[in-house]
Amino acid sequence: MMLSRITTPSANGVADGRPKSATIAHWSRWFMCGHLVDYLESALHRLQDTADKQKSEIEHQKSEIEQQKFEIGKQKDINAIQQEEIKSLNKLCDRPDIPTKIMDKAIRSVEDNIQDTVAVLARSVGAETFAPIAKECAEFALNLLNTVDDPDLRRCVYGLFGALSTIMKQEISPYLETVVTHMMGSLKSTEGIKTYLQEEKDQVTIFNEEDFDDICDEEDLTEDDDEEDEAVKVIVENAFEDEKEDTCCALGELAENSGAAFYPYLELSFTEVIDKVDYPKPDVKKAAIVAVGQMCICVHKANQEAPTTQTQTALMNFISAVMVKLLQVMKEDIDRLVVMAAIDTTFEMLNKIGLPVIQVEGVKDAILTRMKEAFTHKLSCQDADSEEEEDEEAEFDGMLIESAGDVLPAMAKLMGGEAFLPFFTSFLVDLVKRLKVTSSVAEKSFAVGTIADIIKECGVVSLAFVNSLYPLFMKYIQDEEDEVRSNAVFGLGVLVANSGDKMHGYPYHDYKLESNYTEILKCLFGLLSKEKNGRVMDNTCAAICRMISTHKAGVPLEMAIPIIIQCLPLKEDFEENPTVYNCLIQLYTNGEQEVLKNMIKLLSSIASVLGTDQVKDDLQSTLIHFVKDVHQKFPSELETLKTSMSEEHFCKLTSCLTMTNGTS
């Protein structure tokens, strides 16, 4: 049994061929493997048994030291070497802080790893599996928090409660007061901070930052001061910094997942966490940035569920305070990863909160300015001198610009195409520059994909660029790289959808893409005939469906419909499921015979996606109503499927007949 192999070491210290170094700290990776869900509760008990066993071994070692001291002390003739040995043993055993500290550190290390492993399990196996033991885990962790004073243990417990919040949601409420109180103490604490006053000449040799970190596991947070002969050096033990980082992460998760249960602690938590955005250590700063964004989203949800003047005011105050910080970080911080965290958090807020973010005075223009600066390498983090290798710098710059690219479609959606059009004109130049012959695959994919996402949100005004975008997409449909082809196909489909029949005479539109349907379809059908990549095939089907929905008369349905249905279910890009299925259902509603001819294959594909995460609730409801309508009009179709599909899939279809609005 796999669990036994993982948890039972052999006599020589090797378990199932794995090296002795594969201790509890590595088990979290093994628990990600399949077939462990059934053994979850047993695994947790085994972890606790292992912790008890190691604690017992440490106690035994201490006892042996005491016994050795006693045996040596009984000797009457003690030579000089034995006397030194006794002195050493006396120092170890008579000073309780030394053996106790060693023992406690070992035990706490085991306890820390248990908390981390349980947190990984909670996130991995899902709510349904983990929920029965979630409260027991919370009680166990809370007991440790109340009885053990150790920064590493606290941060592990905080991380566990963050993971438990994804399972328990508002049911985590009984533990929040105690946990949040401890978290506030961790954020406010100055424990682990040491200051030294020393001569400037000593600072270089004694407090070389890299060497000192390795030796002392501490970090120097003092900036150099060349103007004074004496300076105060501020050193923070890394364990306490890690504690602050994980505290911010956990508070953000609690705010996001526990909803109304967290509201009583939201304001206090926000005040403490936003202060850590200015913390000297980048990892703490990043965690704080993400957490304050999650807290804004929490307030937004509260305002949506029960809108009041108080929640509306709180939301705008939170957003205003956070955006000031994020925009400042983007402009001034020299750490690329910190700036990426600020940009990504801005995107999350735009995506999940929406208009209130850009309704704060000055924020809309400031966001677009920062994104432009990112594209043109004018942010401080892109100018800073660095000892990193050039390849690593280029990689981080590419990641940062991709983060900025994600923000642009979100801004276009919120501002509207007309308002965003002048900005798109400017950004399009920057994006096209990344489509050179010498550009990397990642650059090309990013540029084509970002352009496609932007024109989707801009809608019909994107036709102002049809003369340049149409040939661009047609060119990259033939690219040798899958992800570039996929994004180009998606962009072409969106561009065609924006140029529908209703667009005749639109001032931005100097010719109709309907006249290019033959060329486009020839290209797309040719692509499907030889394509092996699932995502490219999915996007090609969706592009053809967009063409049908836009200008049905321009598409030979007798050829297109069988090809589309043959490609179902979609393989990778499940976001295109609504585009494809809604198109086919509309054709069915209109009495299109080709859909009826391929009904069995269509129903079979629907059976394979119903009840999965491939379709969201609104599409699932649409598909259920479609199945019911087909059964009502063509009852023999479902019966025919009984012998040609699995019992599970057939049961899914028949269960649709008794459902109302997607539920039984």
XYZ file of C-alpha atoms in Angstrom:
664
model
C 0.000 0.000 0.000
C 1.454 3.357 -1.040
C 0.807 5.041 2.302
C 2.690 2.343 4.198
C 5.616 2.660 1.852
C 5.793 6.383 2.420
C 5.434 6.355 6.173
C 7.390 3.234 7.158
C 11.197 3.609 6.844
C 13.355 0.550 6.499
C 16.125 -0.405 8.864
C 18.849 1.267 6.856
C 17.026 4.582 6.705
C 15.721 4.185 3.167
C 11.984 3.949 2.531
C 10.973 2.354 -0.744
C 14.184 3.354 -2.461
C 13.982 6.989 -1.345
C 17.037 8.529 0.367
C 17.232 9.041 4.091
C 16.929 12.801 3.580
C 13.307 12.363 2.452
C 11.865 13.328 5.834
C 8.425 14.593 6.833
C 9.174 17.910 5.140
C 9.080 16.130 1.775
C 5.913 14.147 2.438
C 3.633 16.962 1.329
C 4.837 16.380 -2.223
C 4.087 12.664 -1.973
C 0.585 13.330 -0.671
C -0.165 15.121 -3.944
C -0.005 11.696 -5.637
C -3.211 9.847 -6.473
C -4.850 7.113 -4.418
C -4.177 8.819 -1.061
C -7.581 10.367 -0.534
C -8.983 7.172 0.970
C -6.179 7.122 3.534
C -6.352 10.780 4.598
C -7.402 10.281 8.212
C -4.959 7.407 8.637
C -2.198 9.580 7.212
C -2.828 12.327 9.736
C -2.670 9.843 12.625
C 0.554 8.399 11.253
C 2.051 11.876 11.081
C 1.172 12.442 14.728
C 2.591 9.023 15.656
C 5.810 9.899 13.869
C 6.020 13.176 15.771
C 5.537 11.344 19.077
C 8.156 8.789 18.106
C 10.736 11.445 17.282
C 9.986 13.246 20.517
C 10.534 9.985 22.402
C 13.843 9.427 20.622
C 15.043 12.886 21.605
C 14.072 12.261 25.221
C 15.968 8.960 25.067
C 19.082 10.697 23.755
C 18.940 13.161 26.617
C 18.623 10.267 29.082
C 21.678 8.595 27.573
C 23.697 11.760 28.068
C 22.666 11.854 31.718
C 23.595 8.179 32.120
C 26.961 8.704 30.457
C 27.701 11.570 32.811
C 26.794 9.379 35.784
C 29.043 6.513 34.640
C 32.007 8.802 34.114
C 31.434 10.429 37.485
C 31.651 7.037 39.236
C 35.204 6.457 38.086
C 37.792 7.039 40.818
C 40.796 7.498 38.565
C 39.938 10.215 36.120
C 42.576 11.439 33.773
C 42.677 14.878 32.220
C 40.768 13.845 29.093
C 37.950 12.353 31.165
C 37.774 15.515 33.236
C 37.288 17.550 30.076
C 34.576 15.159 28.934
C 32.740 15.560 32.214
C 32.973 19.320 31.904
C 31.460 19.148 28.427
C 28.663 16.871 29.551
C 28.006 19.055 32.577
C 27.657 22.074 30.319
C 25.190 20.173 28.176
C 23.084 18.631 30.934
C 23.350 21.030 33.863
C 22.341 24.010 31.748
C 18.747 23.153 30.839
C 18.578 25.765 28.101
C 20.953 23.796 25.863
C 19.449 20.270 25.716
C 15.941 21.663 26.070
C 16.530 24.083 23.240
C 17.876 21.294 21.030
C 14.979 19.011 21.920
C 12.343 21.713 21.533
C 13.738 22.776 18.173
C 13.619 19.209 16.858
C 10.099 18.621 18.147
C 8.871 21.937 16.786
C 10.396 21.145 13.420
C 8.302 17.977 13.305
C 5.199 19.874 14.434
C 5.826 22.555 11.794
C 6.086 19.942 9.075
C 2.867 18.304 10.238
C 1.002 21.611 9.972
C 2.436 22.246 6.512
C 1.553 18.741 5.343
C -2.022 18.972 6.615
C -2.372 22.346 4.864
C -1.204 20.786 1.591
C -3.715 17.974 2.059
C -6.539 20.426 2.724
C -5.794 22.292 -0.486
C -5.263 19.151 -2.558
C -7.969 16.621 -1.756
C -10.944 18.971 -1.859
C -13.647 20.094 0.530
C -15.818 16.989 0.336
C -12.977 14.694 1.384
C -11.308 16.905 3.973
C -14.391 18.471 5.600
C -15.060 15.606 8.082
C -11.724 16.192 9.830
C -11.386 19.958 9.294
C -12.653 20.888 12.769
C -10.389 18.341 14.435
C -7.407 19.816 12.599
C -8.443 23.334 13.608
C -8.707 22.339 17.275
C -5.320 20.635 17.179
C -3.672 23.661 15.527
C -5.341 26.076 17.930
C -4.038 24.103 20.889
C -0.491 24.367 19.545
C -0.943 28.084 18.992
C -2.013 28.591 22.599
C 0.706 26.431 24.165
C 3.863 26.876 22.081
C 5.693 30.176 21.636
C 7.676 29.776 18.432
C 7.579 31.906 15.244
C 7.999 28.963 12.868
C 5.166 27.036 14.499
C 2.909 30.095 14.476
C 3.446 30.736 10.785
C 2.710 27.067 9.994
C -0.489 27.196 12.047
C -1.514 30.420 10.307
C -0.933 28.752 6.940
C -3.037 25.795 8.040
C -5.937 28.065 9.010
C -5.634 29.781 5.639
C -5.950 26.370 3.976
C -8.814 25.348 6.267
C -10.703 28.501 5.285
C -10.923 27.153 1.725
C -12.733 24.118 3.168
C -14.723 25.481 6.102
C -15.684 28.905 4.717
C -17.848 30.679 7.339
C -17.740 27.619 9.605
C -14.241 28.695 10.594
C -15.853 31.523 12.577
C -15.428 29.969 16.091
C -11.650 30.007 15.705
C -11.203 33.432 14.148
C -11.075 35.530 17.317
C -8.195 33.539 18.795
C -6.322 33.102 15.525
C -6.642 36.717 14.407
C -5.572 37.940 17.857
C -2.379 35.890 17.543
C -1.897 37.147 13.994
C -2.149 40.762 15.075
C 0.464 40.046 17.720
C 2.746 38.556 15.080
C 2.412 41.582 12.808
C 2.960 44.086 15.617
C 5.763 42.156 17.289
C 9.307 43.520 17.319
C 10.593 40.181 18.587
C 13.698 39.018 16.784
C 14.855 42.559 16.027
C 18.349 43.352 17.269
C 20.262 46.616 16.984
C 24.008 47.059 17.063
C 26.027 50.250 17.445
C 29.435 49.860 15.921
C 32.231 51.580 14.098
C 31.800 52.107 10.401
C 35.088 50.331 9.686
C 33.708 47.170 11.297
C 30.460 47.200 9.351
C 32.000 45.959 6.133
C 33.718 42.942 7.628
C 31.258 41.969 10.343
C 27.941 42.691 8.656
C 28.579 41.588 5.124
C 24.940 40.913 4.323
C 25.377 37.690 2.369
C 27.838 36.079 4.794
C 26.002 37.244 7.876
C 22.699 35.818 6.647
C 24.282 32.425 6.056
C 25.916 32.320 9.490
C 23.272 33.800 11.722
C 20.013 33.228 9.833
C 19.271 36.911 10.276
C 18.777 39.773 7.868
C 20.303 43.241 7.895
C 17.559 45.777 7.225
C 19.741 48.869 7.694
C 20.569 50.973 4.686
C 24.213 51.998 4.280
C 25.149 55.335 5.820
C 28.478 56.647 4.573
C 28.185 60.024 6.271
C 28.466 58.881 9.884
C 31.343 57.196 11.696
C 28.924 55.184 13.782
C 25.685 53.579 12.695
C 22.938 51.487 14.187
C 22.631 48.135 12.449
C 19.165 46.602 12.538
C 19.118 42.818 12.287
C 15.922 40.764 12.106
C 15.890 37.015 12.594
C 14.505 35.422 9.453
C 12.047 33.252 11.388
C 10.163 36.333 12.553
C 10.145 37.832 9.062
C 8.812 34.562 7.645
C 6.145 34.668 10.347
C 5.027 38.126 9.209
C 4.959 37.013 5.586
C 2.821 33.949 6.282
C 0.575 35.973 8.598
C -0.237 38.357 5.753
C -0.894 35.449 3.383
C -3.209 33.735 5.854
C -5.151 36.904 6.669
C -5.755 37.477 2.971
C -7.077 33.939 2.561
C -9.285 34.200 5.624
C -10.766 37.446 4.317
C -11.372 35.982 0.875
C -12.830 32.648 1.973
C -14.693 33.157 5.250
C -16.889 36.035 4.075
C -19.137 37.656 6.668
C -17.454 35.711 9.483
C -14.314 37.774 8.949
C -15.990 41.205 8.859
C -15.503 41.950 12.603
C -11.743 41.559 12.137
C -11.425 43.176 8.725
C -10.649 46.775 9.636
C -8.025 45.906 12.243
C -6.419 43.352 9.938
C -6.381 45.793 7.038
C -4.700 48.493 9.126
C -1.895 46.173 10.203
C -1.366 44.497 6.837
C -1.312 47.637 4.693
C 1.430 48.947 6.957
C 3.548 45.952 5.906
C 3.443 47.049 2.257
C 6.310 49.353 3.267
C 8.227 46.584 5.055
C 11.896 46.354 4.000
C 11.897 42.643 3.130
C 10.422 41.963 -0.355
C 8.711 38.687 0.600
C 6.765 40.370 3.412
C 5.916 43.247 1.111
C 4.586 40.919 -1.613
C 2.437 38.991 0.851
C 0.989 42.225 2.240
C 0.213 43.522 -1.259
C -1.736 40.401 -2.177
C -3.542 40.348 1.181
C -4.820 43.942 1.038
C -6.196 43.231 -2.430
C -8.049 40.194 -1.073
C -9.442 42.314 1.751
C -10.789 44.852 -0.739
C -12.493 42.006 -2.594
C -13.947 40.828 0.731
C -15.490 44.262 1.364
C -16.824 44.331 -2.198
C -18.594 41.004 -1.667
C -20.083 42.328 1.558
C -21.341 45.399 -0.264
C -22.899 43.235 -2.974
C -24.630 40.889 -0.523
C -26.031 43.615 1.730
C -25.307 47.068 0.316
C -25.367 49.871 2.847
C -23.879 53.324 3.047
C -21.380 51.963 5.548
C -20.143 49.124 3.331
C -20.002 51.411 0.289
C -17.921 53.957 2.184
C -15.654 51.251 3.574
C -15.147 49.799 0.104
C -14.105 53.100 -1.450
C -11.825 53.893 1.501
C -10.138 50.504 1.245
C -9.723 50.762 -2.531
C -8.367 54.302 -2.340
C -5.787 53.392 0.307
C -4.695 50.241 -1.515
C -4.415 51.775 -4.972
C -2.267 54.625 -3.651
C 0.117 52.017 -2.232
C 0.087 49.797 -5.319
C 0.713 52.627 -7.756
C 3.549 53.890 -5.586
C 5.114 50.423 -5.435
C 4.880 50.055 -9.211
C 6.645 53.355 -9.760
C 9.301 53.318 -7.039
C 10.109 49.782 -5.900
C 13.273 48.274 -7.371
C 12.287 44.633 -6.862
C 10.654 43.245 -10.004
C 8.742 40.538 -8.155
C 7.274 43.071 -5.734
C 6.162 45.240 -8.661
C 4.652 42.173 -10.360
C 2.696 41.451 -7.184
C 1.346 45.016 -7.247
C 0.332 44.728 -10.914
C -1.237 41.280 -10.445
C -3.184 42.514 -7.410
C -4.431 45.471 -9.437
C -5.635 43.031 -12.097
C -7.442 40.898 -9.500
C -9.189 43.960 -8.113
C -10.195 45.161 -11.585
C -11.459 41.690 -12.452
C -13.359 40.944 -9.214
C -14.403 44.415 -8.011
C -14.714 46.242 -11.305
C -15.800 49.848 -11.755
C -15.307 51.040 -8.151
C -11.553 50.645 -8.632
C -11.290 53.086 -11.529
C -13.894 55.411 -10.007
C -11.339 56.512 -7.412
C -10.064 59.898 -8.543
C -6.931 59.667 -10.660
C -6.652 55.881 -10.514
C -7.744 55.099 -14.084
C -5.123 57.282 -15.756
C -2.468 56.308 -13.211
C -2.959 52.582 -13.888
C -2.640 53.059 -17.637
C 0.418 55.256 -17.140
C 2.130 52.578 -15.043
C 1.312 49.898 -17.618
C 2.777 52.076 -20.367
C 5.903 52.603 -18.275
C 6.189 48.833 -17.837
C 5.946 48.277 -21.598
C 8.580 50.951 -22.283
C 10.959 49.867 -19.474
C 10.597 53.062 -17.486
C 9.706 51.642 -14.087
C 12.334 51.925 -11.365
C 12.662 48.150 -11.084
C 13.574 47.996 -14.776
C 16.308 50.622 -14.399
C 17.858 49.396 -11.168
C 21.409 48.075 -11.232
C 21.408 44.395 -10.478
C 23.937 41.624 -10.015
C 21.544 39.130 -11.574
C 22.469 37.443 -14.811
C 21.178 39.203 -17.924
C 19.072 36.190 -18.914
C 17.364 36.196 -15.523
C 16.735 39.941 -15.758
C 15.205 39.503 -19.202
C 12.980 36.700 -17.918
C 11.690 38.811 -15.025
C 11.137 41.774 -17.347
C 9.138 39.546 -19.666
C 7.013 38.286 -16.773
C 6.439 41.837 -15.552
C 5.316 43.024 -18.988
C 2.989 40.018 -19.290
C 1.420 41.001 -15.969
C 0.914 44.511 -17.334
C -0.610 43.009 -20.472
C -3.262 41.228 -18.388
C -4.408 44.583 -17.012
C -5.168 46.079 -20.440
C -8.214 43.933 -21.391
C -9.593 44.415 -17.875
C -9.297 48.186 -18.274
C -10.867 48.043 -21.746
C -13.832 46.118 -20.355
C -14.439 48.608 -17.543
C -13.804 51.780 -19.546
C -15.646 50.660 -22.672
C -14.213 50.409 -26.164
C -14.741 54.038 -27.150
C -12.962 55.404 -24.079
C -10.139 52.864 -24.288
C -9.523 53.288 -28.024
C -6.895 56.087 -27.746
C -4.920 54.018 -25.233
C -5.162 50.909 -27.402
C -3.644 52.856 -30.277
C -0.578 53.507 -28.147
C -0.293 50.017 -26.647
C -0.770 48.340 -30.041
C 2.537 49.833 -31.184
C 4.297 48.311 -28.168
C 2.667 44.926 -28.715
C 3.479 44.726 -32.426
C 7.147 45.410 -31.586
C 7.158 42.010 -29.907
C 6.311 40.273 -33.182
C 9.725 40.535 -34.799
C 11.355 37.584 -36.510
C 13.854 37.431 -33.653
C 11.173 37.510 -30.943
C 10.793 34.499 -28.682
C 7.761 32.218 -28.755
C 6.645 33.653 -25.399
C 6.826 37.219 -26.748
C 4.841 36.372 -29.879
C 2.231 34.417 -27.975
C 1.873 37.206 -25.419
C 1.543 39.937 -28.055
C -1.009 38.107 -30.217
C -2.997 36.914 -27.200
C -3.107 40.335 -25.546
C -4.260 42.016 -28.759
C -6.998 39.384 -29.108
C -8.161 39.834 -25.506
C -8.253 43.624 -25.873
C -10.319 43.647 -29.067
C -12.746 41.199 -27.470
C -13.406 43.724 -24.694
C -13.335 46.747 -27.018
C -16.045 45.315 -29.236
C -16.978 47.023 -32.467
C -14.544 49.919 -32.080
C -11.703 47.459 -32.677
C -12.699 47.578 -36.343
C -10.726 50.817 -36.521
C -7.709 48.498 -36.687
C -9.143 45.812 -38.971
C -6.772 46.667 -41.835
C -3.747 45.869 -39.676
C -5.168 43.183 -37.383
C -6.785 40.958 -40.020
C -3.537 40.256 -41.909
C -1.686 39.930 -38.599
C -3.994 37.188 -37.328
C -4.056 35.422 -40.702
C -0.254 35.373 -40.705
C 0.160 33.897 -37.243
C -2.512 31.236 -37.765
C 0.225 29.546 -39.792
C 2.886 29.907 -37.081
C 4.780 26.748 -36.189
C 4.218 27.235 -32.444
C 0.961 25.927 -30.952
C 0.314 28.751 -28.493
C 0.885 31.433 -31.138
C -1.511 29.690 -33.550
C -4.089 29.257 -30.819
C -4.087 32.944 -29.870
C -4.174 34.024 -33.522
C -7.207 31.825 -34.238
C -8.977 33.220 -31.184
C -8.184 36.795 -32.241
C -9.427 36.208 -35.772
C -12.701 34.776 -34.507
C -13.240 37.758 -32.207
C -12.416 40.227 -34.990
C -14.960 38.560 -37.272
C -17.583 38.592 -34.505
C -17.041 42.324 -34.060
C -17.692 42.910 -37.771
C -21.179 41.360 -37.957
C -24.053 42.273 -40.262
C -25.090 45.030 -37.884
C -21.773 46.779 -38.580
C -22.556 47.764 -42.161
C -21.741 51.421 -42.568
C -20.058 51.732 -39.151
C -17.716 54.761 -39.306
C -14.651 52.774 -38.221
C -15.278 50.063 -40.809
C -14.083 50.688 -44.361
C -14.835 47.184 -45.648
C -16.825 44.152 -44.599
C -15.034 41.045 -43.289
C -17.954 39.019 -44.666
C -16.232 39.331 -48.021
C -13.269 37.459 -46.541
C -15.304 34.532 -45.178
C -14.245 32.172 -47.956
C -10.571 32.868 -47.323
C -10.969 32.578 -43.545
C -12.980 29.341 -43.670
C -10.547 27.739 -46.088
C -7.766 28.545 -43.659
C -9.664 27.280 -40.584
C -10.914 24.057 -42.196
C -7.395 23.388 -43.456
C -6.051 23.929 -39.970
C -8.504 21.455 -38.426
C -7.680 18.800 -41.008
C -4.054 18.578 -39.851
C -4.045 20.066 -36.342
C -2.968 17.901 -33.410
C -2.942 20.448 -30.585
C -6.140 20.377 -28.513
C -6.220 24.076 -27.660
C -5.743 25.127 -31.284
C -8.573 22.796 -32.330
C -10.838 24.196 -29.600
C -10.181 27.784 -30.652
C -10.682 26.925 -34.312
C -14.103 25.403 -33.581
C -15.017 28.480 -31.562
C -13.865 30.794 -34.371
C -16.089 28.984 -36.875
C -19.008 29.221 -34.425
C -18.436 32.962 -34.071
C -18.535 33.260 -37.851
C -21.828 31.335 -37.943
C -23.368 33.486 -35.210
C -22.219 36.651 -36.958
C -23.023 35.889 -40.603
C -24.628 32.455 -41.000
C -25.201 32.916 -44.706
C -21.458 33.102 -45.283
C -20.751 29.654 -43.813
C -21.526 26.318 -45.547
C -23.355 24.731 -42.609
C -23.522 21.287 -44.198
C -19.719 21.246 -43.983
C -19.141 23.249 -40.797
C -21.609 21.637 -38.359
C -20.386 18.022 -38.686
C -16.780 19.200 -38.335
C -17.565 21.201 -35.197
C -19.539 18.400 -33.532
C -16.826 15.894 -34.440
C -14.356 17.993 -32.409
C -16.544 17.898 -29.291
C -16.084 17.757 -26.396
C -13.435 20.465 -26.313
C -10.039 19.248 -25.205
C -8.345 22.129 -23.351
C -9.897 25.577 -23.735
C -13.129 25.033 -21.828
C -13.813 28.771 -21.747
C -14.944 28.369 -25.345
C -17.668 25.861 -24.416
C -20.365 28.573 -24.195
C -19.415 29.912 -27.641
C -19.631 26.491 -29.279
C -22.671 24.987 -27.535
C -24.744 28.176 -27.628
C -24.114 28.445 -31.370
C -25.204 24.845 -31.991
C -28.260 25.164 -29.753
C -29.311 28.328 -31.591
C -29.011 26.485 -34.901
C -31.155 23.670 -33.449
C -33.746 26.206 -32.293
C -33.826 27.619 -35.829
C -34.534 24.130 -37.186
C -31.171 23.585 -38.851
C -31.233 20.071 -40.300
C -27.487 19.459 -40.006
C -27.748 19.696 -36.235
C -30.561 17.128 -36.210
C -28.522 14.780 -38.390
C -25.660 14.902 -35.887
C -27.839 14.934 -32.764
C -26.554 11.653 -31.299
C -22.930 12.831 -31.379
C -23.952 16.194 -29.951
C -25.868 14.616 -27.059
C -22.959 12.284 -26.397
C -20.578 15.239 -26.053
C -23.028 17.011 -23.741
C -23.209 13.927 -21.516
C -19.426 13.971 -21.129
C -19.307 17.582 -19.867
C -22.441 17.756 -17.699
C -21.619 17.882 -14.013
C -17.937 18.683 -14.615
C -15.892 21.832 -14.113
C -15.724 22.182 -17.892
C -19.062 24.000 -17.887
C -20.237 26.744 -15.574
C -23.671 26.889 -14.006
C -25.322 29.057 -16.646
C -24.178 26.847 -19.519
C -25.086 23.703 -17.588
C -28.625 25.020 -17.189
C -28.783 25.751 -20.929
C -27.589 22.247 -21.799
C -30.117 20.626 -19.447
C -32.986 22.542 -21.034
C -31.673 21.535 -24.462
C -31.654 17.824 -23.534
C -35.206 18.101 -22.171
C -36.372 19.813 -25.363
C -34.746 17.182 -27.571
C -36.388 14.393 -25.553
C -39.755 16.072 -25.812
C -39.523 16.534 -29.595
C -37.430 13.479 -30.502
C -37.841 10.892 -27.709
C -36.218 8.134 -29.736
C -32.877 9.954 -29.875
C -32.120 9.406 -26.194
C -33.152 5.763 -26.319
C -30.798 5.214 -29.246
C -27.908 6.463 -27.134
C -28.488 3.846 -24.429
C -26.478 1.225 -26.269
C -23.781 3.535 -27.628
C -22.483 5.275 -24.493
C -21.456 4.438 -20.971
C -24.101 3.919 -18.314
C -22.760 6.925 -16.402
C -23.175 9.278 -19.358
C -26.604 7.907 -20.227
C -27.730 8.435 -16.625
C -26.572 12.048 -16.849
C -28.806 12.648 -19.847
C -31.840 10.928 -18.369
C -31.406 12.779 -15.070
C -31.723 16.043 -17.004
C -35.362 15.182 -17.639
C -36.220 15.582 -13.939
C -34.127 18.682 -13.309
C -35.357 22.243 -12.940
C -32.906 25.102 -13.532
C -29.959 22.748 -13.329
C -30.967 21.027 -10.080
C -32.974 17.921 -9.277
